[in-house]
Amino acid sequence: MKDFMKDYVPFKPSKEPIYQNRDGDMLYLFNGDRLMVREAETGYEIPKRDEIKKLGLEIHYDQCLGAFGEVDCFGGIIEDEPLGYSFVDLRTYSFGASYDEFLISSKAFLLSEFVRTNQRCGICGFPMTMKEEDNDRAMICTNCGHMVWPKTSPAIIVAVTKKDKLLLAHNKMFANGMYSVVAGFVEMGETLEDCIRREVLEETGIKVHNIKYFGSQPWAFPNSYMMGFTAEYLEGEIKVDNEEIVDANWYSKDEIPGLYRESVSISTRLIEWFLEA
Ligand SMILES: [Zn+2]
């Protein structure tokens, strides 16, 4: 990696190792959706290649992700759970890792799952293999040449404000008493703005305007991508759909603490943006 890029672009994607420091490579290994980690006092640590070698683990679908800092990172799937290690889902991992480390674990999971679930061609059924040329990732059919690129399901998440209040909704999947901002999947062929207008109206009966981009977050549960926005109340009375959303209301800053679960997710960032405004 060119020196000037180190801080500007902290993670450099690459299908081939960049630094060739084999024993020091970081290995993000999954059993199902759980990541293999070592529990240290400072949080979770990702095992390095030399210790994985000693364990003699068989790694499936292993892929070089690229490099973080000056360390090459790899992802793969294992069937064993060796003693002395913990296996944690990515949400749990996020509480004991830095945000960059969490993003690398998401990359590793997405890429390993992409390779695992594209072993056969959807057209002719022959084996697929990773495209070798160039630095893009695609699985290519060994018989008919059909190519599949990683698929991502875009979703919007939006903080709707009405003067000094924030719209929060309780989804029936949430724990009791927990609220969040409105979110939903983008339909095929839909713009993000139309999706925001539709989701907020469907779930809460509210129309919005002044939609502004806030930020984004890869969300590997299993392969979504959250695009965050802010929007302002335009018109309407709160009327929940009672299918996904069973309660919604406008909350002022002093009413919100305790209503939402703090996490690495962009929903927490949106709520905290409102609280700190
Ligand atoms: Zn084929």
PDB file of N, CA and C in Angstrom, residues 12-53:
ATOM      1  N   LYS A  12      -7.349  -1.688   2.825  1.00  0.00           N
ATOM      2  CA  LYS A  12      -7.109  -1.782   1.380  1.00  0.00           C
ATOM      3  C   LYS A  12      -7.573  -3.155   0.908  1.00  0.00           C
ATOM      4  N   PRO A  13      -8.710  -3.238   0.173  1.00  0.00           N
ATOM      5  CA  PRO A  13      -9.177  -4.557  -0.291  1.00  0.00           C
ATOM      6  C   PRO A  13      -8.207  -5.138  -1.306  1.00  0.00           C
ATOM      7  N   SER A  14      -7.976  -6.440  -1.232  1.00  0.00           N
ATOM      8  CA  SER A  14      -7.105  -7.097  -2.208  1.00  0.00           C
ATOM      9  C   SER A  14      -7.371  -8.601  -2.195  1.00  0.00           C
ATOM     10  N   LYS A  15      -7.398  -9.193  -3.378  1.00  0.00           N
ATOM     11  CA  LYS A  15      -7.584 -10.651  -3.442  1.00  0.00           C
ATOM     12  C   LYS A  15      -6.289 -11.383  -3.103  1.00  0.00           C
ATOM     13  N   GLU A  16      -5.154 -10.676  -3.254  1.00  0.00           N
ATOM     14  CA  GLU A  16      -3.847 -11.271  -2.944  1.00  0.00           C
ATOM     15  C   GLU A  16      -3.263 -10.560  -1.731  1.00  0.00           C
ATOM     16  N   PRO A  17      -2.483 -11.284  -0.885  1.00  0.00           N
ATOM     17  CA  PRO A  17      -1.836 -10.614   0.249  1.00  0.00           C
ATOM     18  C   PRO A  17      -0.936  -9.483  -0.228  1.00  0.00           C
ATOM     19  N   ILE A  18      -0.896  -8.394   0.531  1.00  0.00           N
ATOM     20  CA  ILE A  18      -0.088  -7.240   0.136  1.00  0.00           C
ATOM     21  C   ILE A  18       1.271  -7.275   0.829  1.00  0.00           C
ATOM     22  N   TYR A  19       1.288  -7.675   2.096  1.00  0.00           N
ATOM     23  CA  TYR A  19       2.521  -7.578   2.892  1.00  0.00           C
ATOM     24  C   TYR A  19       3.301  -8.883   3.017  1.00  0.00           C
ATOM     25  N   GLN A  20       2.662 -10.005   2.721  1.00  0.00           N
ATOM     26  CA  GLN A  20       3.354 -11.306   2.703  1.00  0.00           C
ATOM     27  C   GLN A  20       4.002 -11.645   4.045  1.00  0.00           C
ATOM     28  N   ASN A  21       3.405 -11.183   5.123  1.00  0.00           N
ATOM     29  CA  ASN A  21       3.913 -11.532   6.454  1.00  0.00           C
ATOM     30  C   ASN A  21       3.103 -12.709   6.969  1.00  0.00           C
ATOM     31  N   ARG A  22       3.292 -13.870   6.329  1.00  0.00           N
ATOM     32  CA  ARG A  22       2.335 -14.971   6.469  1.00  0.00           C
ATOM     33  C   ARG A  22       1.954 -15.311   7.909  1.00  0.00           C
ATOM     34  N   ASP A  23       2.948 -15.533   8.782  1.00  0.00           N
ATOM     35  CA  ASP A  23       2.625 -15.971  10.140  1.00  0.00           C
ATOM     36  C   ASP A  23       1.841 -14.922  10.921  1.00  0.00           C
ATOM     37  N   GLY A  24       2.008 -13.651  10.532  1.00  0.00           N
ATOM     38  CA  GLY A  24       1.323 -12.585  11.254  1.00  0.00           C
ATOM     39  C   GLY A  24      -0.042 -12.238  10.676  1.00  0.00           C
ATOM     40  N   ASP A  25      -0.465 -12.914   9.602  1.00  0.00           N
ATOM     41  CA  ASP A  25      -1.795 -12.632   9.021  1.00  0.00           C
ATOM     42  C   ASP A  25      -2.880 -12.798  10.081  1.00  0.00           C
ATOM     43  N   MET A  26      -3.903 -11.962  10.003  1.00  0.00           N
ATOM     44  CA  MET A  26      -5.063 -12.109  10.886  1.00  0.00           C
ATOM     45  C   MET A  26      -6.079 -13.027  10.207  1.00  0.00           C
ATOM     46  N   LEU A  27      -6.602 -14.007  10.952  1.00  0.00           N
ATOM     47  CA  LEU A  27      -7.566 -14.944  10.382  1.00  0.00           C
ATOM     48  C   LEU A  27      -8.926 -14.784  11.049  1.00  0.00           C
ATOM     49  N   TYR A  28      -9.882 -14.311  10.262  1.00  0.00           N
ATOM     50  CA  TYR A  28     -11.263 -14.160  10.741  1.00  0.00           C
ATOM     51  C   TYR A  28     -12.020 -15.420  10.333  1.00  0.00           C
ATOM     52  N   LEU A  29     -12.161 -16.336  11.283  1.00  0.00           N
ATOM     53  CA  LEU A  29     -12.738 -17.649  10.976  1.00  0.00           C
ATOM     54  C   LEU A  29     -14.110 -17.793  11.622  1.00  0.00           C
ATOM     55  N   PHE A  30     -15.051 -18.304  10.848  1.00  0.00           N
ATOM     56  CA  PHE A  30     -16.426 -18.424  11.331  1.00  0.00           C
ATOM     57  C   PHE A  30     -16.857 -19.876  11.401  1.00  0.00           C
ATOM     58  N   ASN A  31     -17.583 -20.192  12.471  1.00  0.00           N
ATOM     59  CA  ASN A  31     -18.326 -21.436  12.540  1.00  0.00           C
ATOM     60  C   ASN A  31     -19.788 -21.011  12.536  1.00  0.00           C
ATOM     61  N   GLY A  32     -20.481 -21.258  11.421  1.00  0.00           N
ATOM     62  CA  GLY A  32     -21.819 -20.674  11.255  1.00  0.00           C
ATOM     63  C   GLY A  32     -21.672 -19.163  11.207  1.00  0.00           C
ATOM     64  N   ASP A  33     -22.440 -18.464  12.039  1.00  0.00           N
ATOM     65  CA  ASP A  33     -22.324 -16.994  12.018  1.00  0.00           C
ATOM     66  C   ASP A  33     -21.491 -16.486  13.191  1.00  0.00           C
ATOM     67  N   ARG A  34     -20.715 -17.406  13.830  1.00  0.00           N
ATOM     68  CA  ARG A  34     -19.941 -16.989  15.007  1.00  0.00           C
ATOM     69  C   ARG A  34     -18.443 -16.941  14.703  1.00  0.00           C
ATOM     70  N   LEU A  35     -17.835 -15.865  15.132  1.00  0.00           N
ATOM     71  CA  LEU A  35     -16.428 -15.587  14.855  1.00  0.00           C
ATOM     72  C   LEU A  35     -15.536 -16.170  15.951  1.00  0.00           C
ATOM     73  N   MET A  36     -14.420 -16.756  15.529  1.00  0.00           N
ATOM     74  CA  MET A  36     -13.446 -17.322  16.472  1.00  0.00           C
ATOM     75  C   MET A  36     -12.567 -16.200  17.025  1.00  0.00           C
ATOM     76  N   VAL A  37     -12.584 -16.043  18.354  1.00  0.00           N
ATOM     77  CA  VAL A  37     -11.788 -14.991  18.998  1.00  0.00           C
ATOM     78  C   VAL A  37     -11.098 -15.536  20.248  1.00  0.00           C
ATOM     79  N   ARG A  38     -10.075 -14.806  20.659  1.00  0.00           N
ATOM     80  CA  ARG A  38      -9.456 -15.043  21.958  1.00  0.00           C
ATOM     81  C   ARG A  38      -9.962 -13.955  22.885  1.00  0.00           C
ATOM     82  N   GLU A  39     -10.354 -14.322  24.091  1.00  0.00           N
ATOM     83  CA  GLU A  39     -10.812 -13.285  25.019  1.00  0.00           C
ATOM     84  C   GLU A  39      -9.626 -12.773  25.813  1.00  0.00           C
ATOM     85  N   ALA A  40      -9.343 -11.461  25.660  1.00  0.00           N
ATOM     86  CA  ALA A  40      -8.243 -10.845  26.394  1.00  0.00           C
ATOM     87  C   ALA A  40      -8.829  -9.777  27.307  1.00  0.00           C
ATOM     88  N   GLU A  41      -8.010  -9.272  28.211  1.00  0.00           N
ATOM     89  CA  GLU A  41      -8.514  -8.250  29.145  1.00  0.00           C
ATOM     90  C   GLU A  41      -8.974  -7.001  28.413  1.00  0.00           C
ATOM     91  N   THR A  42      -8.311  -6.725  27.281  1.00  0.00           N
ATOM     92  CA  THR A  42      -8.613  -5.495  26.544  1.00  0.00           C
ATOM     93  C   THR A  42      -9.771  -5.664  25.565  1.00  0.00           C
ATOM     94  N   GLY A  43     -10.322  -6.885  25.469  1.00  0.00           N
ATOM     95  CA  GLY A  43     -11.408  -7.128  24.519  1.00  0.00           C
ATOM     96  C   GLY A  43     -11.125  -8.389  23.727  1.00  0.00           C
ATOM     97  N   TYR A  44     -11.770  -8.523  22.584  1.00  0.00           N
ATOM     98  CA  TYR A  44     -11.574  -9.717  21.756  1.00  0.00           C
ATOM     99  C   TYR A  44     -10.361  -9.548  20.862  1.00  0.00           C
ATOM    100  N   GLU A  45      -9.598 -10.654  20.697  1.00  0.00           N
ATOM    101  CA  GLU A  45      -8.466 -10.634  19.778  1.00  0.00           C
ATOM    102  C   GLU A  45      -8.679 -11.671  18.685  1.00  0.00           C
ATOM    103  N   ILE A  46      -8.245 -11.310  17.486  1.00  0.00           N
ATOM    104  CA  ILE A  46      -8.363 -12.215  16.338  1.00  0.00           C
ATOM    105  C   ILE A  46      -7.082 -13.037  16.244  1.00  0.00           C
ATOM    106  N   PRO A  47      -7.212 -14.378  16.119  1.00  0.00           N
ATOM    107  CA  PRO A  47      -5.996 -15.209  16.057  1.00  0.00           C
ATOM    108  C   PRO A  47      -5.175 -14.959  14.795  1.00  0.00           C
ATOM    109  N   LYS A  48      -3.867 -15.174  14.936  1.00  0.00           N
ATOM    110  CA  LYS A  48      -2.949 -15.009  13.800  1.00  0.00           C
ATOM    111  C   LYS A  48      -2.677 -16.372  13.161  1.00  0.00           C
ATOM    112  N   ARG A  49      -2.111 -16.301  11.948  1.00  0.00           N
ATOM    113  CA  ARG A  49      -1.930 -17.535  11.187  1.00  0.00           C
ATOM    114  C   ARG A  49      -1.049 -18.552  11.906  1.00  0.00           C
ATOM    115  N   ASP A  50       0.023 -18.081  12.583  1.00  0.00           N
ATOM    116  CA  ASP A  50       0.927 -19.070  13.197  1.00  0.00           C
ATOM    117  C   ASP A  50       0.216 -19.878  14.279  1.00  0.00           C
ATOM    118  N   GLU A  51      -0.684 -19.259  15.042  1.00  0.00           N
ATOM    119  CA  GLU A  51      -1.363 -20.068  16.068  1.00  0.00           C
ATOM    120  C   GLU A  51      -2.431 -20.964  15.450  1.00  0.00           C
ATOM    121  N   ILE A  52      -3.056 -20.517  14.357  1.00  0.00           N
ATOM    122  CA  ILE A  52      -4.048 -21.366  13.676  1.00  0.00           C
ATOM    123  C   ILE A  52      -3.352 -22.587  13.072  1.00  0.00           C
ATOM    124  N   LYS A  53      -2.129 -22.376  12.543  1.00  0.00           N
ATOM    125  CA  LYS A  53      -1.375 -23.495  11.956  1.00  0.00           C
ATOM    126  C   LYS A  53      -1.140 -24.585  12.990  1.00  0.00           C
TER     127      LYS A  53
END
